[in-house]
mmCIF file of C-alpha atoms in Angstrom:
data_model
loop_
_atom_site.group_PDB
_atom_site.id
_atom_site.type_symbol
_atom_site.label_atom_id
_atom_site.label_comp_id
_atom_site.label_asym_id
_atom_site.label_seq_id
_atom_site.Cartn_x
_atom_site.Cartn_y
_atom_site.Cartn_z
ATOM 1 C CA UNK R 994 153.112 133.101 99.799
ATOM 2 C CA UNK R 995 152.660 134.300 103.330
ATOM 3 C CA UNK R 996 151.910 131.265 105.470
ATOM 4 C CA UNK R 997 149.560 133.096 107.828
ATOM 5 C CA UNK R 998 147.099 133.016 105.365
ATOM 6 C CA UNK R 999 146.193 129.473 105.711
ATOM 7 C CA UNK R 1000 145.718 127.387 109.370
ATOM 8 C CA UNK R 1001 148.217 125.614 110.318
ATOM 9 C CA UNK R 1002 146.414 121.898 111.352
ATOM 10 C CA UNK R 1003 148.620 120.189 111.519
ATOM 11 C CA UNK R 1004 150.557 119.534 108.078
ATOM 12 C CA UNK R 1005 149.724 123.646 107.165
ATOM 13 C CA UNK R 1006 147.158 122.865 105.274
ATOM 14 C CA UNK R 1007 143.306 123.481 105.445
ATOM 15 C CA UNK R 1008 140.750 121.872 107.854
ATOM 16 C CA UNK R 1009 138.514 119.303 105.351
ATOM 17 C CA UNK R 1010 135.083 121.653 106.191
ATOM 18 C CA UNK R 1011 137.413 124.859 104.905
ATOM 19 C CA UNK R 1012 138.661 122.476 101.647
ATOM 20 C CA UNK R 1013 134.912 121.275 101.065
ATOM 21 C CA UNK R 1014 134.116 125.059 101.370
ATOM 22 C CA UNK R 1015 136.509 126.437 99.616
ATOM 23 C CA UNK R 1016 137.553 128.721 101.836
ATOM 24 C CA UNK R 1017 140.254 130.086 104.525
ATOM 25 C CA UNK R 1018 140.896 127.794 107.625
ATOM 26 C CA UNK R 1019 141.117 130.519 109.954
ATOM 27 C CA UNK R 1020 142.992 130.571 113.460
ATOM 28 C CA UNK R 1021 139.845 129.498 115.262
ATOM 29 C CA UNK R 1022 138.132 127.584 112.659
ATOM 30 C CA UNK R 1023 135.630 125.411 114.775
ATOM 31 C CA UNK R 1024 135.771 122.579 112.492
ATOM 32 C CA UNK R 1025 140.048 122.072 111.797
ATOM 33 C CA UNK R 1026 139.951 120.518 115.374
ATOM 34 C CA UNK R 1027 137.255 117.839 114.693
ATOM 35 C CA UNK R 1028 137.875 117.165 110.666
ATOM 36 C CA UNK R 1029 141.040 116.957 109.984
ATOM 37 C CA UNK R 1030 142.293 116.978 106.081
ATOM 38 C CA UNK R 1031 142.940 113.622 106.172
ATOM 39 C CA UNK R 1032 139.407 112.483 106.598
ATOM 40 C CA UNK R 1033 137.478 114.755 104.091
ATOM 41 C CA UNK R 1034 134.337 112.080 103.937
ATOM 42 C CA UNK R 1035 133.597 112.673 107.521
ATOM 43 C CA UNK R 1036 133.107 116.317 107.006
ATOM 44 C CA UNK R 1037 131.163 115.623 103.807
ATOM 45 C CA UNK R 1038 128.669 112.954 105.327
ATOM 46 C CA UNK R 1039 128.046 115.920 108.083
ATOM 47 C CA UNK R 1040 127.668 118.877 106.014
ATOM 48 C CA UNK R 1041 125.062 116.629 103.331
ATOM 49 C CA UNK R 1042 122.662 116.065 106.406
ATOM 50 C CA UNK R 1043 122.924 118.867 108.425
ATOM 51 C CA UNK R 1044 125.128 121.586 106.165
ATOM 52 C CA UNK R 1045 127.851 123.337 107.537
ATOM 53 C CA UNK R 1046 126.356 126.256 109.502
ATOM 54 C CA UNK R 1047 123.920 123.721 111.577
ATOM 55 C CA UNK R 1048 126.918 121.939 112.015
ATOM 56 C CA UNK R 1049 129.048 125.005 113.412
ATOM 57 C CA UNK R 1050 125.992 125.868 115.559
ATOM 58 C CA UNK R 1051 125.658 122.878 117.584
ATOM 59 C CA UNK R 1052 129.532 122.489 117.896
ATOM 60 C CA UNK R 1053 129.432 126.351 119.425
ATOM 61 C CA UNK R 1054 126.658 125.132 121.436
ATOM 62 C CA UNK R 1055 128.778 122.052 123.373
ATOM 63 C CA UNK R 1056 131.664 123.446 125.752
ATOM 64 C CA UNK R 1057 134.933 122.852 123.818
ATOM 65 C CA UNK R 1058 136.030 119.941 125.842
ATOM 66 C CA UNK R 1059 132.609 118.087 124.555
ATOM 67 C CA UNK R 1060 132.753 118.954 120.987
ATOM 68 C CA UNK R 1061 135.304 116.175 119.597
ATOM 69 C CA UNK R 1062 132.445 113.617 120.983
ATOM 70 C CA UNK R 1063 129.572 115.635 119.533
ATOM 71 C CA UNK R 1064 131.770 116.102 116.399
ATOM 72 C CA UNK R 1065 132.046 112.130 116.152
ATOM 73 C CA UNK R 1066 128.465 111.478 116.794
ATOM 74 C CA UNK R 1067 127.351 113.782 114.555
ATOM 75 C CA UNK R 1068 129.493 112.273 111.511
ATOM 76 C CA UNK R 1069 127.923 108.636 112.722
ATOM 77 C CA UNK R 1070 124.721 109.772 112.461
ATOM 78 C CA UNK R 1071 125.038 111.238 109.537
ATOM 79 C CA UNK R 1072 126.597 108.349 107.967
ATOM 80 C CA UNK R 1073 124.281 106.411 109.375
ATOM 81 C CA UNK R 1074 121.203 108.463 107.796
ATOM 82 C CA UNK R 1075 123.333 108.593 104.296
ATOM 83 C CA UNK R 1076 123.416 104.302 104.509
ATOM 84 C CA UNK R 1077 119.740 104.337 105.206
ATOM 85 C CA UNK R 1078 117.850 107.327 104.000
ATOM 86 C CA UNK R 1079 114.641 106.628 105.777
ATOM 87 C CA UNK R 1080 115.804 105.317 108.909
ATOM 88 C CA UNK R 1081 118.753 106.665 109.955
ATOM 89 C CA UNK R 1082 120.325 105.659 113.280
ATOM 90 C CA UNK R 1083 116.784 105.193 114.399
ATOM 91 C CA UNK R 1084 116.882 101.759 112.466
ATOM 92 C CA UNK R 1085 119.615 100.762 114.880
ATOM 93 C CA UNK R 1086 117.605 101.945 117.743
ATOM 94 C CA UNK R 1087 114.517 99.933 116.778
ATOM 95 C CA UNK R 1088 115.986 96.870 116.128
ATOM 96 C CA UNK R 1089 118.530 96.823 119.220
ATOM 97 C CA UNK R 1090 114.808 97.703 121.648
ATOM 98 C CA UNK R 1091 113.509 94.407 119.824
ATOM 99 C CA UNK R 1092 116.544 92.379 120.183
ATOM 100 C CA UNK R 1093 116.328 93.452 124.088
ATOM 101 C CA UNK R 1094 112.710 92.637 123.811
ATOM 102 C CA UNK R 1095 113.330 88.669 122.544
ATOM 103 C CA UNK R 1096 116.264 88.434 124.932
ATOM 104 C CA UNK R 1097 114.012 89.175 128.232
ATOM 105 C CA UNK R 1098 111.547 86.772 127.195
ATOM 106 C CA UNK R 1099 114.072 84.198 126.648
ATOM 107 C CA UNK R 1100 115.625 84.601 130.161
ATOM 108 C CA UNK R 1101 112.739 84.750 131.505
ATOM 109 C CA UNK R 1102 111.999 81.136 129.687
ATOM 110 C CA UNK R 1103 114.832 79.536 130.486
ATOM 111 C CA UNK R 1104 114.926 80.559 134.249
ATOM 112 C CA UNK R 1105 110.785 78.644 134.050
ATOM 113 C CA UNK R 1106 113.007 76.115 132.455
ATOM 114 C CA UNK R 1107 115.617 75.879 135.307
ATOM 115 C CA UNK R 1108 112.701 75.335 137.693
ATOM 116 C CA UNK R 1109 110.774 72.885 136.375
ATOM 117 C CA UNK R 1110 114.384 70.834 135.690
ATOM 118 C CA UNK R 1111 115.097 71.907 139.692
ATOM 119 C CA UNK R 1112 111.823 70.348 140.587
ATOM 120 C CA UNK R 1113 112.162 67.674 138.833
ATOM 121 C CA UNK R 1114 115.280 67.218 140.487
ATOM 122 C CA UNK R 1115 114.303 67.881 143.952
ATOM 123 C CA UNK R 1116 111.574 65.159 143.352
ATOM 124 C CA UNK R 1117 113.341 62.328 141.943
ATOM 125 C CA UNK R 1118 115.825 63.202 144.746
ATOM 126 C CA UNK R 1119 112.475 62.631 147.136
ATOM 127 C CA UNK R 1120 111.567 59.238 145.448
ATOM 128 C CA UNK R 1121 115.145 57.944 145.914
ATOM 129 C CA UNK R 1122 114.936 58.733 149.558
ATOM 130 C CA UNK R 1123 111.666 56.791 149.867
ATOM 131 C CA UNK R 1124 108.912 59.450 150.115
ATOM 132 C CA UNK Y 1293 96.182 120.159 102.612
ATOM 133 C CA UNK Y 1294 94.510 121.505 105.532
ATOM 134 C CA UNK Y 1295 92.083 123.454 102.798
ATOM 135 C CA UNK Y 1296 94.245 127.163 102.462
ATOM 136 C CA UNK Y 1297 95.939 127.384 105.753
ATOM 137 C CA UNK Y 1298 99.795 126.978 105.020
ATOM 138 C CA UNK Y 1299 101.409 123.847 107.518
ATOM 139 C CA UNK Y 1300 103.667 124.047 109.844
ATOM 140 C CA UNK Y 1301 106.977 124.470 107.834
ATOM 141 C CA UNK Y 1302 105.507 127.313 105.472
ATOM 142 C CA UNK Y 1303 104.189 129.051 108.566
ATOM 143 C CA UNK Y 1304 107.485 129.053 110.379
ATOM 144 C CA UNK Y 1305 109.826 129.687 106.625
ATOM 145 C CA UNK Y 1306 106.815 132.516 106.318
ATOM 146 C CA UNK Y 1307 105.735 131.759 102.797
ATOM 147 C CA UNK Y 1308 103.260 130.960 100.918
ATOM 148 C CA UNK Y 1309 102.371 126.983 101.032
ATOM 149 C CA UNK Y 1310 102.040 125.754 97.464
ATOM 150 C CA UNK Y 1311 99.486 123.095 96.731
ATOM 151 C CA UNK Y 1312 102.600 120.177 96.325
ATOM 152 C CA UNK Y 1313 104.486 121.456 99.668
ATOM 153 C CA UNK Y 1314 106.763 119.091 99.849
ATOM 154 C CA UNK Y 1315 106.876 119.546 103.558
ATOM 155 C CA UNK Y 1316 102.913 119.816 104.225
ATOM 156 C CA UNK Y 1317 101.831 116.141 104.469
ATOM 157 C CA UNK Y 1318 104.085 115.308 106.945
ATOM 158 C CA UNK Y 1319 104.318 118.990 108.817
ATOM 159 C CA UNK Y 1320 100.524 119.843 109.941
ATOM 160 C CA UNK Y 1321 99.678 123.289 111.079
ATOM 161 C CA UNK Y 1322 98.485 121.858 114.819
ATOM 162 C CA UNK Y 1323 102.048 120.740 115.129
ATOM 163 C CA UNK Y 1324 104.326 123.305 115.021
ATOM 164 C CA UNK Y 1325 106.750 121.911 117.579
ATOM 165 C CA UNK Y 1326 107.661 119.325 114.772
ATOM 166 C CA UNK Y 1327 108.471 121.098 112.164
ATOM 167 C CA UNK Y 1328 110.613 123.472 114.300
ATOM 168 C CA UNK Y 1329 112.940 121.023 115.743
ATOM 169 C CA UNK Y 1330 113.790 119.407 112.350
ATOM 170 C CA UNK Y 1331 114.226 122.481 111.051
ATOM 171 C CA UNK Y 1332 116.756 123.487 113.948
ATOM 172 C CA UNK Y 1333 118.791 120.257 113.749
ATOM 173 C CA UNK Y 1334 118.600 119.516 110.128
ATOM 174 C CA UNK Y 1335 117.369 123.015 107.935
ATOM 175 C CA UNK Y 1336 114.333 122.646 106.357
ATOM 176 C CA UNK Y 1337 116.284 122.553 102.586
ATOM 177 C CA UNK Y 1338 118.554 120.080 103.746
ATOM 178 C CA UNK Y 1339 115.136 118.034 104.843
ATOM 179 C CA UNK Y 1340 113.485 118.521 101.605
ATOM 180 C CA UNK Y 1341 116.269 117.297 99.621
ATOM 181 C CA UNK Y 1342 116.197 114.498 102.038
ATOM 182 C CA UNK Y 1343 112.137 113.768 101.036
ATOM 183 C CA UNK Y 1344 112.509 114.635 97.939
ATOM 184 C CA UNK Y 1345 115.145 111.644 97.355
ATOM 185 C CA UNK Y 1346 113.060 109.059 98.444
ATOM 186 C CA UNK Y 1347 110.042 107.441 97.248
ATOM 187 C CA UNK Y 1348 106.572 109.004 98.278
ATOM 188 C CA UNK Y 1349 105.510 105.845 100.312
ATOM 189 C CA UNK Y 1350 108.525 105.918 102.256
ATOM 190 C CA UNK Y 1351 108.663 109.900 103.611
ATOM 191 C CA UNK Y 1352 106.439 109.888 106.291
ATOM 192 C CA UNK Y 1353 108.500 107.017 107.807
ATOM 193 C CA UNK Y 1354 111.745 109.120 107.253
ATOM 194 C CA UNK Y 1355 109.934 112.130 108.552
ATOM 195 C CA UNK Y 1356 109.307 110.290 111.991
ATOM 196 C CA UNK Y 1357 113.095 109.363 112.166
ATOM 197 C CA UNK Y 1358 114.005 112.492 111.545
ATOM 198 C CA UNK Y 1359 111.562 113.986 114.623
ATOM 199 C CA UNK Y 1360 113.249 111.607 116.921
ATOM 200 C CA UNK Y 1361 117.161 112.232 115.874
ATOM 201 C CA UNK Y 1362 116.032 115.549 115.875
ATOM 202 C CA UNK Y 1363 114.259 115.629 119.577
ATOM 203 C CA UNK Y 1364 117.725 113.509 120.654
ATOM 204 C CA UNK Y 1365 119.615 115.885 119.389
ATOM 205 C CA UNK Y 1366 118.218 119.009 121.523
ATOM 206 C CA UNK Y 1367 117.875 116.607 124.589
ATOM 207 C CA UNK Y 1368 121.524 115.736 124.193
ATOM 208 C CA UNK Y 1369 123.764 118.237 122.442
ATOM 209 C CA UNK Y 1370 126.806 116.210 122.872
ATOM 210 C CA UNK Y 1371 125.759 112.417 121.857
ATOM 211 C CA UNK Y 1372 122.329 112.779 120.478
ATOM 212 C CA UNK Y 1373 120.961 109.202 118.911
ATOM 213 C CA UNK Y 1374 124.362 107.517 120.095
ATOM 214 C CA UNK Y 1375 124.013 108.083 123.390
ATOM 215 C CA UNK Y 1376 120.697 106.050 123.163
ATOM 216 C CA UNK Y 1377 122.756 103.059 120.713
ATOM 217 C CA UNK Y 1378 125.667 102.979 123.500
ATOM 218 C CA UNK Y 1379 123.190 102.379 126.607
ATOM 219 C CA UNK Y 1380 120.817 99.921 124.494
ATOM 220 C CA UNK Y 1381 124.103 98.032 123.065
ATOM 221 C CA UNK Y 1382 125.233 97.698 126.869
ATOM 222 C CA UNK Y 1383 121.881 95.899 128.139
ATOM 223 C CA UNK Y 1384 121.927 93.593 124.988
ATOM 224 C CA UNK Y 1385 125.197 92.693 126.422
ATOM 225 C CA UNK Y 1386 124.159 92.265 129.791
ATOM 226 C CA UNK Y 1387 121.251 90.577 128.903
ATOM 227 C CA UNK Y 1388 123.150 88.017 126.830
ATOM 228 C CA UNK Y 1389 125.509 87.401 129.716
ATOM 229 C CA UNK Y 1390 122.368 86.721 131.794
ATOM 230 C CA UNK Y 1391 121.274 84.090 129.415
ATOM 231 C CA UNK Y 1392 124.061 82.478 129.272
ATOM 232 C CA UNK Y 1393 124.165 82.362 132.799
ATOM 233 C CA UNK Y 1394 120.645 80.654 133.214
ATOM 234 C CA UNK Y 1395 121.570 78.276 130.193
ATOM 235 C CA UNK Y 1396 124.736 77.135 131.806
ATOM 236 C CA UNK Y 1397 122.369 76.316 134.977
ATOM 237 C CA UNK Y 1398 120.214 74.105 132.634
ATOM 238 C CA UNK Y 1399 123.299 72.398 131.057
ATOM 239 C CA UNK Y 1400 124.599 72.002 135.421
ATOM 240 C CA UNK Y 1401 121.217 70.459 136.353
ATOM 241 C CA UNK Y 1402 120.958 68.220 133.093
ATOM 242 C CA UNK Y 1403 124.040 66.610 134.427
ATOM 243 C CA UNK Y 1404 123.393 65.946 137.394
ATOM 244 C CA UNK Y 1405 120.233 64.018 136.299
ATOM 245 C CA UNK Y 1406 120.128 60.423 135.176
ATOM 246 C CA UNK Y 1407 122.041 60.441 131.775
ATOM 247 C CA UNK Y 1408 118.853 58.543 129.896
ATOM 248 C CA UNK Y 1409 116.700 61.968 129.867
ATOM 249 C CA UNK Y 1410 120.188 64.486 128.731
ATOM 250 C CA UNK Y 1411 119.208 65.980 125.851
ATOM 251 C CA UNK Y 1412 121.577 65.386 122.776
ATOM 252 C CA UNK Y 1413 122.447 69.125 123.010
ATOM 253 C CA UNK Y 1414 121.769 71.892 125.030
ATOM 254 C CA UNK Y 1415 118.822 74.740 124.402
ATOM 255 C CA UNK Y 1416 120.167 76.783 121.676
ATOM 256 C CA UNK Y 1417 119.754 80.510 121.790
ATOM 257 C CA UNK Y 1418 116.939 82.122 119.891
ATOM 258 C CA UNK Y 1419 117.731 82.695 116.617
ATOM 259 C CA UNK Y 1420 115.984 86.347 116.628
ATOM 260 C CA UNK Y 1421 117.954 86.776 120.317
ATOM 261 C CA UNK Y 1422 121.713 86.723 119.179
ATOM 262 C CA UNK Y 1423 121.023 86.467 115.485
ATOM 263 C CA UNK Y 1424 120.732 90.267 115.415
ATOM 264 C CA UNK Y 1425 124.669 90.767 116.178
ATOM 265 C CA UNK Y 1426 125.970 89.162 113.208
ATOM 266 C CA UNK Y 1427 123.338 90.884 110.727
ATOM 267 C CA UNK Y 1428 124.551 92.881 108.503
ATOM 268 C CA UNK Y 1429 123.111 95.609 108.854
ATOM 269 C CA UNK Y 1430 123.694 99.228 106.999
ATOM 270 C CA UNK Y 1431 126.245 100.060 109.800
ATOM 271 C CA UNK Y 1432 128.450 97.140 109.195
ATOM 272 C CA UNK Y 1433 131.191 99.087 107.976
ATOM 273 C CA UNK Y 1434 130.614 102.008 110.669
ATOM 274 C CA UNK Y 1435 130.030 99.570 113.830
ATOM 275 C CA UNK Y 1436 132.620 96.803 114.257
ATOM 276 C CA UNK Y 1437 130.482 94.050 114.576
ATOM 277 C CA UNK Y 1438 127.682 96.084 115.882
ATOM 278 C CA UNK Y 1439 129.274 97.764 118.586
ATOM 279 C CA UNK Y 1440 130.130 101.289 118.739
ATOM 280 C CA UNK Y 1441 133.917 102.566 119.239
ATOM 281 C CA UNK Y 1442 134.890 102.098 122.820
ATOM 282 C CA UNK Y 1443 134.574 106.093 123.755
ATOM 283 C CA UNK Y 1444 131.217 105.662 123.638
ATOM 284 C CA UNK Y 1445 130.565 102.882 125.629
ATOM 285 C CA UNK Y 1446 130.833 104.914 128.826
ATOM 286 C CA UNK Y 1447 127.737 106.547 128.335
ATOM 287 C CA UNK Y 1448 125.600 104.311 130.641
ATOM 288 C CA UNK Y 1449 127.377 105.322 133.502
ATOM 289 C CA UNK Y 1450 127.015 108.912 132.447
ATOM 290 C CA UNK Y 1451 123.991 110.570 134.296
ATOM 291 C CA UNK Y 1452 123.203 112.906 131.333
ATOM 292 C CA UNK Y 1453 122.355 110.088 129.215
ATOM 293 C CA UNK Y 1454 120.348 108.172 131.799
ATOM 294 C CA UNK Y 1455 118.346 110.630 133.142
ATOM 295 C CA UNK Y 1456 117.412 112.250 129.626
ATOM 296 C CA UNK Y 1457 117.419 110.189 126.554
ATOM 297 C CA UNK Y 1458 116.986 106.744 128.412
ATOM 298 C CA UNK Y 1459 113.937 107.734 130.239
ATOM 299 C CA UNK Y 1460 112.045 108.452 127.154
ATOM 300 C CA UNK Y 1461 113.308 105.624 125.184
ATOM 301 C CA UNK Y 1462 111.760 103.528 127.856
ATOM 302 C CA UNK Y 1463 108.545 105.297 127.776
ATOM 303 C CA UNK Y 1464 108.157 105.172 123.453
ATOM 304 C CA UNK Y 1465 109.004 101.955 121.181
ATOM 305 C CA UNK Y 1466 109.899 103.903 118.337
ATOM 306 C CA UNK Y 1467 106.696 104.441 116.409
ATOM 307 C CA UNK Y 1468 105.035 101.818 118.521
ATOM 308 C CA UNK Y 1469 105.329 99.534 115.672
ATOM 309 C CA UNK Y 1470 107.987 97.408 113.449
ATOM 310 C CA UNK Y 1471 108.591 100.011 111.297
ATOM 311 C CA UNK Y 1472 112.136 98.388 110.224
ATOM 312 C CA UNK Y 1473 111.588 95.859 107.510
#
């Protein structure tokens, strides 16, 4: 079998986008780089929200240097939106703005609370000294 | 819905909107902007097998989430959501650092007062404050302990997600209400 026909990634064997499609890994497949054989969940999480040509668009879209990172955020939001159909990543996002949200009010708390205890302080401190 | 005129999805897809559009409820025709960026991140068959999955009560809800990934996703080709998750998990840190910071100047001043008024033990975080990090959430297995994987914690410094995504997440609270049960 002439080995040109298939890409070489790596161990010669198709990218996991080209096994899931069942079809040649080509030179310049845009996916081999960013999902490799050995992780064919990745490139299924991706192509069951998105599908394979969005996928290929917005990698084209990214300079080449870029695309591993949009690659890897693209799988996490994906399996993010496959974990929680309704939310999606946007779930995270909510409850990390209300966790921010309870943590400003209690810093803001405990600093009132490091006052008053100051001026407390500051006046007992008075008292002692005869005031 | 909307009497005969097809929404926004059958406009764009140019066909014929059938009395149970799938896409209509959520898609109105005033709104075509909406409907065109799902459709450009996700494809609109991908998003109706997405609706049609879940429970009636619960699409217009996923429809919303879907807008927003969506509207990341063109404001930031490279990172999209996660470029929002890195910069928001940062300030949680910070923020946490900050309260421990004031809390250890509670536990300083408590000493140095008379030891009849220390309290048996110091102010304990809110529960709702920290409690967050240890839930376990649907991204348990995908976050390590609710933090992304370290190549994305650079974003905050990065200009592109500061100046785009950020602003806007400061501007909406997703859906201006606790949509997350």
């Amino acid at each position: 079998m002439p080995i040109g026909k298939f890409m070489m990634s790596g161990a010669g064997s198709r990218c996991a986008a080209c096994r899931y499609l069942r079809r040649r890994c080509s030179k310049d497949c845009i996916f081999s780089p960013h999902f490799p054989s050995s992780n064919p969940q990745r490139f299924a999480y991706v192509h069951k929200i998105y599908g394979a040509s969005n996928v290929a668009k917005m990698l084209q879209r990214v300079s080449e240097f870029e695309r591993s990172h949009a690659a890897d955020s693209l799988h996490l939001e994906a399996k993010c939106r496959v974990e929680d159909p309704v939310y999606g990543c946007v779930g995270l996002i909510s409850r990390l703005q209300r966790q921010i949200h309870n943590l400003e009010s209690e810093i803001a708390m405990t600093r009132a609370l490091v006052m008053m205890y100051e001026s407390s302080l500051d006046r007992r401190k008075g008292s002692a000294n005869g005031h | 819905m909307g009497g005969n005129s097809p929404c926004a999805s059958c406009k764009l897809l140019r066909r014929r909107c059938a009395k149970d559009c799938i896409f209509a409820p959520y898609f109105p025709s005033d709104d075509p902007h909406r409907f065109a960026i799902v459709h450009k991140v996700f494809g609109a068959s991908n998003v109706s097998k997405m609706l049609q999955e879940l429970p009636i009560h619960q699409r217009a809800d996923a429809v919303n989430s879907l807008v927003y990934e969506a509207n990341a996703r063109v404001r930031d080709p490279v990172y999209g959501c996660v470029g929002a998750i890195s910069y928001l998990q940062n300030q949680v840190a910070q923020l946490q650092m900050q309260l421990a910071v004031a809390q250890a100047e509670i536990l300083c001043i408590q000493v140095q007062q008379e030891p009849m008024i220390l309290p048996s033990q110091p102010p304990q975080p809110a529960a709702t404050a920290t409690g967050i990090m240890d839930e376990k959430s649907g991204f348990g297995g995908l976050l390590h302990n609710n933090v992304l994987p370290a190549q994305y914690l650079n974003f905050a410094s990065s200009s592109n997600v500061t100046t785009t995504h950020v602003d806007s997440l400061k501007r909406e609270s997703f859906l201006g209400h606790d949509m997350v049960s």
